[in-house]
C-alpha cells in the first residue's frame, strides 16, 4: 500500500507560537536542502534581526489587502492583530517543478490549505510542556504584555486542534525532531 507521504509534495507545519517551529524549519532546511520553504507575507513589524524576503515579506495593510482581493495568497489569516499569508505563485511554481514545498503557518491557514489541497501532509508541532511554551513566548523581550497574553491564549486554542493533523511531533530535541519531520515528509 502507498502511504500518504509517498506522493505528497506539499507539507504544512503548524503549532503554537513559541514551540520552536522557526528553528525547526531552519534545521530541516539544512538537513534536507531539496525542500523549498515558503516565505510568507505579514503586516507585523519586523523583529530585530529579521530580514525582508528571508524571514517574511513585510507589507503594509493596504498592499496585503490588495493581494487578498486579487487572489495572491494561497491562504491567509489574522493572528494576534496582524495578517499573515502565503504568496500563491511561488508555491504553485515549485510544486509544478516537482519540488517538495513546506509551509510554516498557523491553524486557520492550515485548515484553508487542507480544503484547497486535501492531499497535503499536515504536521502539528507540540511542546513537551505548556510551561516551556510560556517561558519561550515570554522570552521574546520584543513583544508587549498584551501580545504575549494574546499569543498564550491562541496557543491554548491551537493545542486543542492537534487531532485534526496527520501527524503530531513533540519538539523536545531539535535534531531528532527535525529528522523525524523530514522522514514524515518523505524527504531524503
Ligand atoms: P510570528 O509573528 O511569531 O512570526 O508568527 C505568528 C504565527 O503566524 C506563527 O504561528 C506562524 O506560523 C504564523 N504564520 C507565519 N506565516 C504565515 C502564513 O503565511 N499564513 C498563516 N496562516 N500563518 C502564518
Short mmCIF file of C-alpha atoms and ligand atoms in Angstrom, two decimals:
data_model
loop_
_atom_site.label_atom_id
_atom_site.label_comp_id
_atom_site.label_asym_id
_atom_site.label_seq_id
_atom_site.Cartn_x
_atom_site.Cartn_y
_atom_site.Cartn_z
CA UNK A 1 0.00 0.00 0.00
CA UNK A 2 1.21 3.53 -0.76
CA UNK A 3 1.27 5.76 2.27
CA UNK A 4 0.27 9.42 2.02
CA UNK A 5 3.85 10.61 2.37
CA UNK A 6 4.98 8.74 -0.76
CA UNK A 7 3.27 11.10 -3.17
CA UNK A 8 2.58 14.29 -1.28
CA UNK A 9 4.79 17.24 -2.14
CA UNK A 10 3.06 19.94 -0.10
CA UNK A 11 3.56 19.80 3.66
CA UNK A 12 2.27 22.13 6.33
CA UNK A 13 3.76 22.64 9.76
CA UNK A 14 1.56 24.21 12.38
CA UNK A 15 1.99 24.59 16.11
CA UNK A 16 1.57 27.18 18.82
CA UNK A 17 3.67 30.30 18.92
CA UNK A 18 6.84 29.62 20.93
CA UNK A 19 7.00 25.90 20.13
CA UNK A 20 10.18 26.46 18.10
CA UNK A 21 8.75 25.97 14.59
CA UNK A 22 11.08 28.56 13.07
CA UNK A 23 14.26 26.93 14.42
CA UNK A 24 12.94 23.53 13.46
CA UNK A 25 12.26 24.62 9.89
CA UNK A 26 15.76 26.10 9.58
CA UNK A 27 17.23 22.82 10.81
CA UNK A 28 15.09 20.89 8.36
CA UNK A 29 16.35 23.12 5.54
CA UNK A 30 19.97 22.33 6.44
CA UNK A 31 19.31 18.58 6.71
CA UNK A 32 17.16 18.35 3.56
CA UNK A 33 18.20 21.04 1.03
CA UNK A 34 15.71 19.68 -1.54
CA UNK A 35 12.78 21.13 0.41
CA UNK A 36 11.58 24.60 -0.57
CA UNK A 37 10.30 26.67 2.33
CA UNK A 38 7.73 29.31 1.52
CA UNK A 39 8.38 32.89 2.67
CA UNK A 40 5.17 34.42 3.99
CA UNK A 41 3.93 37.97 3.83
CA UNK A 42 2.91 39.73 7.03
CA UNK A 43 1.69 43.10 8.25
CA UNK A 44 3.56 42.62 11.55
CA UNK A 45 6.60 44.83 12.11
CA UNK A 46 9.99 43.12 11.69
CA UNK A 47 11.66 41.90 14.87
CA UNK A 48 15.32 42.86 15.35
CA UNK A 49 17.45 40.75 13.02
CA UNK A 50 14.61 39.75 10.70
CA UNK A 51 15.38 40.23 7.02
CA UNK A 52 12.93 41.29 4.29
CA UNK A 53 12.38 38.46 1.81
CA UNK A 54 14.12 35.93 4.04
CA UNK A 55 12.03 35.77 7.20
CA UNK A 56 8.98 37.48 5.74
CA UNK A 57 7.84 39.98 3.14
CA UNK A 58 6.83 42.86 5.39
CA UNK A 59 3.82 44.60 3.86
CA UNK A 60 1.54 47.49 4.76
CA UNK A 61 -2.15 46.78 5.39
CA UNK A 62 -3.22 48.20 2.03
CA UNK A 63 -0.82 46.09 -0.01
CA UNK A 64 -1.75 42.99 1.98
CA UNK A 65 -5.46 43.60 1.38
CA UNK A 66 -4.83 44.18 -2.32
CA UNK A 67 -3.13 40.78 -2.56
CA UNK A 68 -6.05 39.17 -0.69
CA UNK A 69 -8.53 40.75 -3.10
CA UNK A 70 -6.61 39.65 -6.21
CA UNK A 71 -6.17 36.04 -5.08
CA UNK A 72 -2.45 36.48 -4.46
CA UNK A 73 -2.49 34.27 -1.37
CA UNK A 74 -2.85 30.51 -1.21
CA UNK A 75 -4.17 31.06 2.31
CA UNK A 76 -4.09 33.89 4.79
CA UNK A 77 -5.19 34.53 8.36
CA UNK A 78 -5.20 37.09 11.09
CA UNK A 79 -3.07 36.20 14.08
CA UNK A 80 -2.99 38.30 17.25
CA UNK A 81 -3.76 41.54 15.43
CA UNK A 82 -1.63 41.08 12.30
CA UNK A 83 -2.22 39.41 8.93
CA UNK A 84 -0.10 36.59 7.56
CA UNK A 85 -0.35 34.97 4.13
CA UNK A 86 1.37 32.51 1.80
CA UNK A 87 2.16 34.02 -1.63
CA UNK A 88 0.44 31.70 -4.09
CA UNK A 89 2.58 31.80 -7.22
CA UNK A 90 5.98 30.64 -5.88
CA UNK A 91 4.33 27.66 -4.17
CA UNK A 92 2.49 26.60 -7.33
CA UNK A 93 5.66 27.00 -9.41
CA UNK A 94 7.75 24.85 -7.07
CA UNK A 95 5.07 22.17 -6.91
CA UNK A 96 4.85 22.11 -10.71
CA UNK A 97 8.62 21.62 -10.82
CA UNK A 98 8.16 18.62 -8.53
CA UNK A 99 9.97 20.17 -5.61
CA UNK A 100 8.74 19.41 -2.07
CA UNK A 101 7.25 22.54 -0.51
CA UNK A 102 6.84 23.34 3.15
CA UNK A 103 4.55 25.97 4.68
CA UNK A 104 5.04 27.01 8.29
CA UNK A 105 1.71 28.61 9.18
CA UNK A 106 -0.86 28.91 11.96
CA UNK A 107 -4.02 26.85 12.45
CA UNK A 108 -6.57 28.78 10.37
CA UNK A 109 -4.20 28.79 7.40
CA UNK A 110 -3.57 25.05 7.78
CA UNK A 111 -7.33 24.49 7.67
CA UNK A 112 -7.62 26.51 4.44
CA UNK A 113 -4.79 24.54 2.82
CA UNK A 114 -6.50 21.30 3.88
CA UNK A 115 -9.54 22.38 1.85
CA UNK A 116 -7.69 23.52 -1.26
CA UNK A 117 -5.03 20.77 -1.15
CA UNK A 118 -6.70 17.77 0.54
CA UNK A 119 -3.63 15.70 -0.34
CA UNK A 120 -1.28 17.98 1.63
CA UNK A 121 0.51 16.42 4.57
CA UNK A 122 -0.21 18.30 7.79
CA UNK A 123 2.04 18.12 10.81
CA UNK A 124 1.38 19.62 14.24
CA UNK A 125 4.39 20.52 16.38
CA UNK A 126 3.59 20.33 20.10
CA UNK A 127 5.69 21.45 23.07
CA UNK A 128 6.87 18.94 25.68
CA UNK A 129 5.03 21.04 28.35
CA UNK A 130 2.86 24.16 28.28
CA UNK A 131 5.18 25.79 30.88
CA UNK A 132 8.03 25.57 28.40
CA UNK A 133 5.88 27.24 25.76
CA UNK A 134 5.02 30.10 28.12
CA UNK A 135 8.69 30.52 29.01
CA UNK A 136 9.62 30.79 25.33
CA UNK A 137 6.81 33.19 24.46
CA UNK A 138 7.75 35.40 27.44
CA UNK A 139 11.42 35.15 26.48
CA UNK A 140 10.77 37.24 23.37
CA UNK A 141 11.53 40.55 25.04
CA UNK A 142 10.33 42.48 22.00
CA UNK A 143 6.66 41.53 22.47
CA UNK A 144 4.35 43.61 24.68
CA UNK A 145 2.48 42.00 27.62
CA UNK A 146 -0.73 42.28 25.58
CA UNK A 147 0.88 40.49 22.63
CA UNK A 148 2.23 37.82 24.99
CA UNK A 149 -1.22 37.19 26.54
CA UNK A 150 -2.80 37.05 23.13
CA UNK A 151 -0.20 34.50 21.92
CA UNK A 152 -0.69 32.39 25.07
CA UNK A 153 -4.48 32.35 24.57
CA UNK A 154 -4.06 31.44 20.92
CA UNK A 155 -1.54 28.71 21.85
CA UNK A 156 -4.16 27.06 24.10
CA UNK A 157 -6.67 27.10 21.22
CA UNK A 158 -4.15 25.67 18.75
CA UNK A 159 -3.14 22.85 21.13
CA UNK A 160 -6.78 21.68 21.19
CA UNK A 161 -6.68 21.20 17.41
CA UNK A 162 -3.82 18.65 17.30
CA UNK A 163 -6.13 15.77 16.44
CA UNK A 164 -7.03 17.36 13.09
CA UNK A 165 -3.48 16.74 11.85
CA UNK A 166 -1.92 13.80 10.00
CA UNK A 167 0.95 13.65 12.50
CA UNK A 168 1.88 15.21 15.84
CA UNK A 169 5.56 15.71 16.64
CA UNK A 170 6.79 16.74 20.08
CA UNK A 171 9.62 19.24 19.84
CA UNK A 172 11.83 18.12 22.71
CA UNK A 173 15.20 17.82 20.96
CA UNK A 174 15.90 19.89 17.84
CA UNK A 175 17.98 17.49 15.73
CA UNK A 176 15.84 14.46 16.47
CA UNK A 177 12.60 16.34 15.84
CA UNK A 178 13.88 17.78 12.54
CA UNK A 179 14.94 14.31 11.38
CA UNK A 180 11.55 12.90 12.34
CA UNK A 181 9.83 15.66 10.38
CA UNK A 182 11.96 15.01 7.31
CA UNK A 183 11.11 11.33 7.45
CA UNK A 184 7.39 12.03 7.85
CA UNK A 185 7.54 14.31 4.80
CA UNK A 186 9.33 11.62 2.79
CA UNK A 187 12.44 13.80 2.27
CA UNK A 188 15.88 12.42 1.53
P1 LIG B 1 5.33 35.25 14.18
O1 LIG B 1 4.71 36.60 14.35
O2 LIG B 1 5.71 34.65 15.52
O3 LIG B 1 6.46 35.22 13.19
O4 LIG B 1 4.22 34.29 13.57
C1 LIG B 1 2.97 34.18 14.18
C2 LIG B 1 2.22 32.99 13.63
O5 LIG B 1 1.91 33.19 12.26
C3 LIG B 1 3.02 31.68 13.69
O6 LIG B 1 2.17 30.67 14.22
C4 LIG B 1 3.37 31.41 12.25
O7 LIG B 1 3.43 30.02 11.97
C5 LIG B 1 2.17 32.01 11.55
N1 LIG B 1 2.41 32.31 10.15
C6 LIG B 1 3.56 32.70 9.55
N2 LIG B 1 3.38 32.85 8.24
C7 LIG B 1 2.09 32.54 7.98
C8 LIG B 1 1.29 32.48 6.78
O8 LIG B 1 1.72 32.73 5.66
N3 LIG B 1 -0.01 32.12 6.93
C9 LIG B 1 -0.55 31.82 8.13
N4 LIG B 1 -1.83 31.44 8.16
N5 LIG B 1 0.16 31.84 9.27
C10 LIG B 1 1.46 32.20 9.19
#
